[in-house]
N, CA, C and O atoms as a MOPAC input file, in Angstrom:
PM7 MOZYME 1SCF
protein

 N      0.85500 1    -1.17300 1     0.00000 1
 C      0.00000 1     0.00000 1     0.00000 1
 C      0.89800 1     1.23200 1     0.00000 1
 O      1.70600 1     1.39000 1     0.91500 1
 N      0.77000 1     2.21600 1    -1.11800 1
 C      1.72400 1     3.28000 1    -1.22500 1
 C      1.07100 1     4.45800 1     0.03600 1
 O     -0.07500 1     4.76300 1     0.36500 1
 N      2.49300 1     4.91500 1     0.51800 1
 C      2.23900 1     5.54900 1     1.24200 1
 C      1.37800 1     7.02700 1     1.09000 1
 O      0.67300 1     7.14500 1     0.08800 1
 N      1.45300 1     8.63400 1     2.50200 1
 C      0.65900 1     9.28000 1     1.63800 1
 C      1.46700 1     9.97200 1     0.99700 1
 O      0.92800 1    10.61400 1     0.09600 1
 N      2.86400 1    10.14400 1     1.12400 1
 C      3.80200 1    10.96100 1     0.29800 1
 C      3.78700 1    10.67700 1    -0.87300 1
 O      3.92500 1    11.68700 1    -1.56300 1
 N      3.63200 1     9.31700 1    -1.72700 1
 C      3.77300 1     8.22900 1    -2.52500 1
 C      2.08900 1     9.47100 1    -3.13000 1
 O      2.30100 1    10.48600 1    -3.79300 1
 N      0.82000 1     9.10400 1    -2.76300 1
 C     -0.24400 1     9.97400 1    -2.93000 1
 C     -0.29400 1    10.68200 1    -3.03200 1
 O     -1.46400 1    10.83800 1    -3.38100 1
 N      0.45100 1    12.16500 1    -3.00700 1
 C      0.48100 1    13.18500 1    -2.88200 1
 C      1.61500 1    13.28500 1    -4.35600 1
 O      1.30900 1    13.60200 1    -5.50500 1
 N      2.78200 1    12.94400 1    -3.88700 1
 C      2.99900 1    12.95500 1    -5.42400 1
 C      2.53300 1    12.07000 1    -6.97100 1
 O      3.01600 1    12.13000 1    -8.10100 1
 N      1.52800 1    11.36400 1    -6.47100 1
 C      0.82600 1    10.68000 1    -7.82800 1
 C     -0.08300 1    11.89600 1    -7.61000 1
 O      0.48000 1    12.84100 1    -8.16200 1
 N     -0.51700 1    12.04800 1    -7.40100 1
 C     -1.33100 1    13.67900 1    -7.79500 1
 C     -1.11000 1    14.20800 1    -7.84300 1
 O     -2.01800 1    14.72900 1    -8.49000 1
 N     -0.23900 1    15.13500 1    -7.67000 1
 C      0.56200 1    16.09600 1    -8.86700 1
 C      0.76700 1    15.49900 1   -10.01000 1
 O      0.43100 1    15.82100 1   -11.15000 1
 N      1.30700 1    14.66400 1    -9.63800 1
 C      1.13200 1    14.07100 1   -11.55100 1
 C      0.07700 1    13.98200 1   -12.47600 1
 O      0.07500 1    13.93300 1   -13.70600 1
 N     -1.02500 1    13.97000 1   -11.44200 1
 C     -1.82200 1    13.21900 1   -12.77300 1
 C     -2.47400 1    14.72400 1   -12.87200 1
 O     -3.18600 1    15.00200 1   -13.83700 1
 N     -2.19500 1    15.72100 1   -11.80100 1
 C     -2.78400 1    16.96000 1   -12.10800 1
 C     -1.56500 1    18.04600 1   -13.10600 1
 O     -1.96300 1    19.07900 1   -13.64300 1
 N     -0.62800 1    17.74800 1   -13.16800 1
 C      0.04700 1    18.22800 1   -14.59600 1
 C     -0.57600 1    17.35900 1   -15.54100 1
 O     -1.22400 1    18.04900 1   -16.32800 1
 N     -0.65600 1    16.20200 1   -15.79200 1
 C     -0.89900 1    15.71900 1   -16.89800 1
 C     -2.38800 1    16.23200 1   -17.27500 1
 O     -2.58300 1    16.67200 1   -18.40800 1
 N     -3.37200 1    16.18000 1   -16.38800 1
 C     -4.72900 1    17.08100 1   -16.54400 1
 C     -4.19600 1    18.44200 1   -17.19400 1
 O     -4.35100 1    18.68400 1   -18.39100 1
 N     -3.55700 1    19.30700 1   -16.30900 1
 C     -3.38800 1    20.66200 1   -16.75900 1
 C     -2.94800 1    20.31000 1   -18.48300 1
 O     -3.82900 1    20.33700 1   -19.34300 1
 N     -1.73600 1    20.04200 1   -18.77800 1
 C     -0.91400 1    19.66700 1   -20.22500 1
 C     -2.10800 1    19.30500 1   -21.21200 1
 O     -2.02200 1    19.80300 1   -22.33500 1
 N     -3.15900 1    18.53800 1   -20.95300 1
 C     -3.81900 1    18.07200 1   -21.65100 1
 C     -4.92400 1    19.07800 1   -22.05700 1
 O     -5.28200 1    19.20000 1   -23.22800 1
 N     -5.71200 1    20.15100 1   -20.51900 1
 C     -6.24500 1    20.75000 1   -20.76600 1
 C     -5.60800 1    21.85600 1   -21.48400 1
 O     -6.24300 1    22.34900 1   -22.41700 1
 N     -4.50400 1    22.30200 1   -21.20800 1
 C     -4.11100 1    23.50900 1   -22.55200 1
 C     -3.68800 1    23.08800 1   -23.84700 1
 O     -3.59500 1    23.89900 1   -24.76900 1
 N     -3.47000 1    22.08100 1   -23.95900 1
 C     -3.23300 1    21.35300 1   -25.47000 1
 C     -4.66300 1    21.30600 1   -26.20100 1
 O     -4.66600 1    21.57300 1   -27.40300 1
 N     -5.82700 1    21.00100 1   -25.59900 1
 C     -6.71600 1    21.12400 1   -26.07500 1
 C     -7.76100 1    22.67800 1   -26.26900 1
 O     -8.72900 1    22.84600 1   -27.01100 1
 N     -7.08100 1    23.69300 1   -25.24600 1
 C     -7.54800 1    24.81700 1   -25.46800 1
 C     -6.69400 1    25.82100 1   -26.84200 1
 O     -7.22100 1    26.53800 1   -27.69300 1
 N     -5.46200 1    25.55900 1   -26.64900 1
 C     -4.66000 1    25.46000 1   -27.76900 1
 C     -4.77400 1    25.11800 1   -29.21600 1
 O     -4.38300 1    25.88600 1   -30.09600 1
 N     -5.42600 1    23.71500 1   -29.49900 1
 C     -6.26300 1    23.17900 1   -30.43200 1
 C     -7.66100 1    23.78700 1   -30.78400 1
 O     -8.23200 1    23.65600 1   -31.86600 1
 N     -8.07300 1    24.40700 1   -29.79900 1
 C     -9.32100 1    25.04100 1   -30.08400 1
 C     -9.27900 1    26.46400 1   -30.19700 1
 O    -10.33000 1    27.01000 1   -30.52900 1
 N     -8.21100 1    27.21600 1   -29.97400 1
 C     -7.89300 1    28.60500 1   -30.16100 1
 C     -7.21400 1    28.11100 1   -31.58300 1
 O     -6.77600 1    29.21000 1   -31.92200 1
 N     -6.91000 1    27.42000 1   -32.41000 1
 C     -6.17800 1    27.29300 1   -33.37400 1
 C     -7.21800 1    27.31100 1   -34.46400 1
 O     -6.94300 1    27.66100 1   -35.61200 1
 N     -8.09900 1    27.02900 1   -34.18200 1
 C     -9.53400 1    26.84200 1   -35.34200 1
 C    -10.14800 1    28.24800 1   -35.09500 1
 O    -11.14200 1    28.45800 1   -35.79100 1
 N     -9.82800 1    29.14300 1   -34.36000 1
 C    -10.50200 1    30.27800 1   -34.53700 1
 C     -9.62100 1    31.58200 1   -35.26300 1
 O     -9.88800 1    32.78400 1   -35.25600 1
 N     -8.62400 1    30.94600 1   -35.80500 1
 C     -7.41500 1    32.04600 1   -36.37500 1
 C     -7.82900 1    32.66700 1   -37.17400 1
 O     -8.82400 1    32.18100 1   -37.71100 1
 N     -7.40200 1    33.88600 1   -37.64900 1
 C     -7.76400 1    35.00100 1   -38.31000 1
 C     -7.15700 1    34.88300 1   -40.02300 1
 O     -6.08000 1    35.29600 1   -40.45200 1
 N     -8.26000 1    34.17700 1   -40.77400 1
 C     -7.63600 1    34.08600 1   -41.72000 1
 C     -8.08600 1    35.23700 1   -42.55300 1
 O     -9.08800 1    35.78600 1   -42.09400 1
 N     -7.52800 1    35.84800 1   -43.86400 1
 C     -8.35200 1    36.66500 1   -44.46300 1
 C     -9.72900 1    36.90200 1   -44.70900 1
 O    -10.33600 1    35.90600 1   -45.10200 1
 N    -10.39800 1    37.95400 1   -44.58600 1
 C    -11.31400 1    37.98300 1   -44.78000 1
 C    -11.51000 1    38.45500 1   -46.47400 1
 O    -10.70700 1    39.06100 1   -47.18300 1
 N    -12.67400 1    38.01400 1   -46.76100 1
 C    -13.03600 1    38.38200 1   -48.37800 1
 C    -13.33500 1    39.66800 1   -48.22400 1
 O    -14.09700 1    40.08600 1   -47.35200 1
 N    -12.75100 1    40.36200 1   -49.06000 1
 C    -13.55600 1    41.80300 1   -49.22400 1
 C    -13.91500 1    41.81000 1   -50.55400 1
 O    -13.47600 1    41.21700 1   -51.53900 1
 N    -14.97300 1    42.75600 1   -50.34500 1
 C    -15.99600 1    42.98700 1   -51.62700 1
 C    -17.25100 1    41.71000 1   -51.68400 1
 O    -17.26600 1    40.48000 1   -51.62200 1
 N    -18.15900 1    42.72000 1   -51.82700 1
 C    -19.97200 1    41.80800 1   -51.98600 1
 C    -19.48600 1    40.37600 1   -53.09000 1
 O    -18.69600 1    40.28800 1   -54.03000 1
 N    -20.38300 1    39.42400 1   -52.42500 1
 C    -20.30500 1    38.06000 1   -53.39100 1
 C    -21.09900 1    38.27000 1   -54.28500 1
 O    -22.16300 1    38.71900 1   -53.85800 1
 N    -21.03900 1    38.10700 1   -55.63200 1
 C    -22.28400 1    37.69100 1   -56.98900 1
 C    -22.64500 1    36.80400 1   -56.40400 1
 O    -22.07300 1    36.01200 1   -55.65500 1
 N    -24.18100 1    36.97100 1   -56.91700 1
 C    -24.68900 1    36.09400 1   -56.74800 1
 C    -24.78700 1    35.40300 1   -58.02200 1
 O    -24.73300 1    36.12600 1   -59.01600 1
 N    -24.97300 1    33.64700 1   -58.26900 1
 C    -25.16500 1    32.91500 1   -58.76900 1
 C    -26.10200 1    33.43200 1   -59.95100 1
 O    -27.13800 1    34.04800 1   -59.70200 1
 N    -25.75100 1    33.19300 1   -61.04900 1
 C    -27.32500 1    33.41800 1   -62.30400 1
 C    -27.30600 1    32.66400 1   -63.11400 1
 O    -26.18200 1    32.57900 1   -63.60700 1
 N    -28.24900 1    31.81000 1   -63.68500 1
 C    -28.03600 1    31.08200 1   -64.86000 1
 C    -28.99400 1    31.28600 1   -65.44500 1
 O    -30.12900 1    31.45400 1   -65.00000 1
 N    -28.50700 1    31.29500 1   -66.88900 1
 C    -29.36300 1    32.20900 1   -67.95400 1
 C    -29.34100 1    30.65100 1   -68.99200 1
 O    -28.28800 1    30.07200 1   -69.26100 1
 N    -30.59600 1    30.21800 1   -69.41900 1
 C    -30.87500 1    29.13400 1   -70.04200 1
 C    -31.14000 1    30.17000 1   -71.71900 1
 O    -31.32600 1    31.34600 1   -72.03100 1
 N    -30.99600 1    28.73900 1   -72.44600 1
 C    -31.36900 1    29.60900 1   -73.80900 1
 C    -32.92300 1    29.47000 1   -73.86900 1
 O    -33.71000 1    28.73100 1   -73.27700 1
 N    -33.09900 1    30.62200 1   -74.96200 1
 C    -34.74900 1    30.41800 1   -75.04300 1
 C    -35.31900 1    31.88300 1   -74.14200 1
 O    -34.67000 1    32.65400 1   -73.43600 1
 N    -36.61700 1    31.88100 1   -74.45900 1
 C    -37.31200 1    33.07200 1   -73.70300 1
 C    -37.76900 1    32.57600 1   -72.37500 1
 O    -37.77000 1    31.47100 1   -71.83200 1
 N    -38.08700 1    33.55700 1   -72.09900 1
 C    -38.64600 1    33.52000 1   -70.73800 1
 C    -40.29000 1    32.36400 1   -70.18900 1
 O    -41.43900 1    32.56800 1   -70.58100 1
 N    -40.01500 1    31.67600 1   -69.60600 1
 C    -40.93900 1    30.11300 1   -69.76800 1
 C    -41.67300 1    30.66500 1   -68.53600 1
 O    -42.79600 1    30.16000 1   -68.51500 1
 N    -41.46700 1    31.59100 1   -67.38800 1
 C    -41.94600 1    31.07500 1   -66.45600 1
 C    -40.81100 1    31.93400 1   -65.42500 1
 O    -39.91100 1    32.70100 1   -65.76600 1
 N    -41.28100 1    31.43300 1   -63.87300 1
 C    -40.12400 1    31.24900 1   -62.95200 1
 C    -39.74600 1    30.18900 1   -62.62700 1
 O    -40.67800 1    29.69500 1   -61.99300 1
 N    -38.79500 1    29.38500 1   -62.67100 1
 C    -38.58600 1    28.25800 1   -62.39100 1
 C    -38.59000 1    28.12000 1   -60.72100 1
 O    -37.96700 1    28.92500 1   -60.02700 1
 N    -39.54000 1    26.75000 1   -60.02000 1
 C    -39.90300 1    26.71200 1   -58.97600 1
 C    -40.19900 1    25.41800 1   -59.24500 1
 O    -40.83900 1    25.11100 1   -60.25000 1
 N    -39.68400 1    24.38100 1   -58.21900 1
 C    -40.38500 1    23.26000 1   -58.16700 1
 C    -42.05000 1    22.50100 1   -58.12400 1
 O    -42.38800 1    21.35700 1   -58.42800 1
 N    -42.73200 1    23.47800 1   -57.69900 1
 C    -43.86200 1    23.72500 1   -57.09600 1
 C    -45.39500 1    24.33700 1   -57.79500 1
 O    -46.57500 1    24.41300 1   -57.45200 1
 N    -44.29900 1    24.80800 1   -59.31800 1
 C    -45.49800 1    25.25200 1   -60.05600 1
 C    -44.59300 1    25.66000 1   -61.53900 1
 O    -43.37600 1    25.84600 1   -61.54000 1
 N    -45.27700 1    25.72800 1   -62.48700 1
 C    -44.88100 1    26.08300 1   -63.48800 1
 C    -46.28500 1    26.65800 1   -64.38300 1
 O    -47.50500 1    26.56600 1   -64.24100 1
 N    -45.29100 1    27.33400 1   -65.43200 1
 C    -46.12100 1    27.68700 1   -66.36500 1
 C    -46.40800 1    26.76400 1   -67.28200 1
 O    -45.54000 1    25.92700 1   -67.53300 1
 N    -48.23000 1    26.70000 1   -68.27400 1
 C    -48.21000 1    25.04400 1   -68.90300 1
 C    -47.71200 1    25.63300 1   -70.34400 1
 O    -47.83700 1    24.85200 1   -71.28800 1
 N    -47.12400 1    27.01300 1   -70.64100 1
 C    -46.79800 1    26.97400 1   -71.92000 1
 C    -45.37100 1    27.05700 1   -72.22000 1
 O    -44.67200 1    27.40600 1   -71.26900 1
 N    -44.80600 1    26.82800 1   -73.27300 1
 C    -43.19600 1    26.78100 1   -73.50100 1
 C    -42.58700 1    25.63900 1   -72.29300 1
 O    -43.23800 1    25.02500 1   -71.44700 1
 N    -40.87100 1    25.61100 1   -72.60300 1
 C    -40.21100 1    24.52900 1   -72.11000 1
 C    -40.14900 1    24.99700 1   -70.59800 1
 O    -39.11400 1    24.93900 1   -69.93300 1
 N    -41.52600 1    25.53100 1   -70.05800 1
 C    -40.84600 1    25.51800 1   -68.60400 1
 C    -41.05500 1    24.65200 1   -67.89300 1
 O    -40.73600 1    25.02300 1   -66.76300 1
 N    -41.43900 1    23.62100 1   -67.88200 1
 C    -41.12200 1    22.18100 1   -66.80400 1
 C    -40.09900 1    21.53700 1   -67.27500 1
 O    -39.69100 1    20.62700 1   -66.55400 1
 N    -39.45100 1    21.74800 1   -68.43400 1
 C    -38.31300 1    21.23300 1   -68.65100 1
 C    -37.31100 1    21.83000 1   -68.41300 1
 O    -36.24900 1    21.23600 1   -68.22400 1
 N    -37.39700 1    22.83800 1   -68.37900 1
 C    -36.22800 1    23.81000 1   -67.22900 1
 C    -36.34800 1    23.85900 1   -65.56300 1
 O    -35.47000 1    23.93500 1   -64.70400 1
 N    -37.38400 1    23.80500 1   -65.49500 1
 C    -37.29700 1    23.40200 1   -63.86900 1
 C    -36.95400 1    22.28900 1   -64.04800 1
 O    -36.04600 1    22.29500 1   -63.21700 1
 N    -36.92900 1    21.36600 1   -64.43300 1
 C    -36.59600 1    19.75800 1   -63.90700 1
 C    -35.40500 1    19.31000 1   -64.06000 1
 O    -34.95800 1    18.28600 1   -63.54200 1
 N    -34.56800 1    20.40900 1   -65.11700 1
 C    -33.00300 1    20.30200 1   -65.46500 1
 C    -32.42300 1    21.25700 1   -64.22500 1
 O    -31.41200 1    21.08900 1   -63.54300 1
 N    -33.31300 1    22.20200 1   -64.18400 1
 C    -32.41600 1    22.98800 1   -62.58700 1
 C    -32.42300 1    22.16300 1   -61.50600 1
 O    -31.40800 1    21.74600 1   -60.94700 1
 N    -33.67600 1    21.89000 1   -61.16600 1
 C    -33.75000 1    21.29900 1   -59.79200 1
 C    -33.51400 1    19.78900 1   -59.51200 1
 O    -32.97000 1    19.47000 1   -58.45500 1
 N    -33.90300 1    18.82900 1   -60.42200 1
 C    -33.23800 1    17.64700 1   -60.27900 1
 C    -31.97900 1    17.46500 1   -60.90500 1
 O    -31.72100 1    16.42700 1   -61.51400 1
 N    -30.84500 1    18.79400 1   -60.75100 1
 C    -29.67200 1    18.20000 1   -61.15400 1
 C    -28.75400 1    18.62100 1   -59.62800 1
 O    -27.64400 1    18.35900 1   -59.16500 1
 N    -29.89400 1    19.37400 1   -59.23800 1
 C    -29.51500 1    19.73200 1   -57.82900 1
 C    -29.52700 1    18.75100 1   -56.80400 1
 O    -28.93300 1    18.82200 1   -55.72900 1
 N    -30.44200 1    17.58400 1   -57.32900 1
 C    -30.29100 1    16.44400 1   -56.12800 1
 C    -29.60900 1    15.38000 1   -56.56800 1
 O    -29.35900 1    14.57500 1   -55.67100 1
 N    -29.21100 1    15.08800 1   -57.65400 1
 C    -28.45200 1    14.04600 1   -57.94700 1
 C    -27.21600 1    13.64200 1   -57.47800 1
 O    -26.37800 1    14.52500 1   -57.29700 1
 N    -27.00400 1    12.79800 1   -57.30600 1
 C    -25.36600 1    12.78600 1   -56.23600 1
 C    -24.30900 1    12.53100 1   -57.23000 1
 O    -24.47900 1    11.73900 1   -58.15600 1
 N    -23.09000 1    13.27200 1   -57.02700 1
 C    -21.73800 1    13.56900 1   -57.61300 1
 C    -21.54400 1    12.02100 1   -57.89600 1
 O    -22.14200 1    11.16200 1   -57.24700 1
 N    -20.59400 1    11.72100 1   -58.99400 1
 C    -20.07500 1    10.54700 1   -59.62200 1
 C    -18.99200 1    10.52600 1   -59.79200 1
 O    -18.46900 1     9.54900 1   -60.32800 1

């Protein structure tokens, strides 16, 4: 049976090794918050301009019944769910 001196210094130990571990991991987590450049200047936004006139708004949810507009919604939006190959 270790004595309490024997106890007293296993705890310090295992309380550096706590401490070491806890700043290694605060360390690791101050490291993901680093200051990387920021973007300057407004993002474009996205536009895609199909050929052909104007069919409609493309919306999953409704279309217009004249010209190719369910065939433009269905090339926008189900190419949006298809999974990468």
């Amino acid at each position: 049976m270790p004595g309490m001196g024997q106890l007293i210094t296993l705890n310090k130990g295992i309380r550096k090794i706590w401490a070491a571990l806890l700043i290694g991991a605060l360390l690791v987590t101050m490291a993901g918050c680093g200051g990387g450049s920021a973007k300057s200047g407004p993002d474009k936004p996205l536009v895609i301009n199909l050929a052909g006139g104007d069919s409609g708004y493309p919306t999953p949810y409704g279309h217009y019944p004249r010209g190719p507009g369910i065939y433009k919604m269905q090339m926008i939006f189900d190419s949006l769910l298809e999974r990468d190959e």
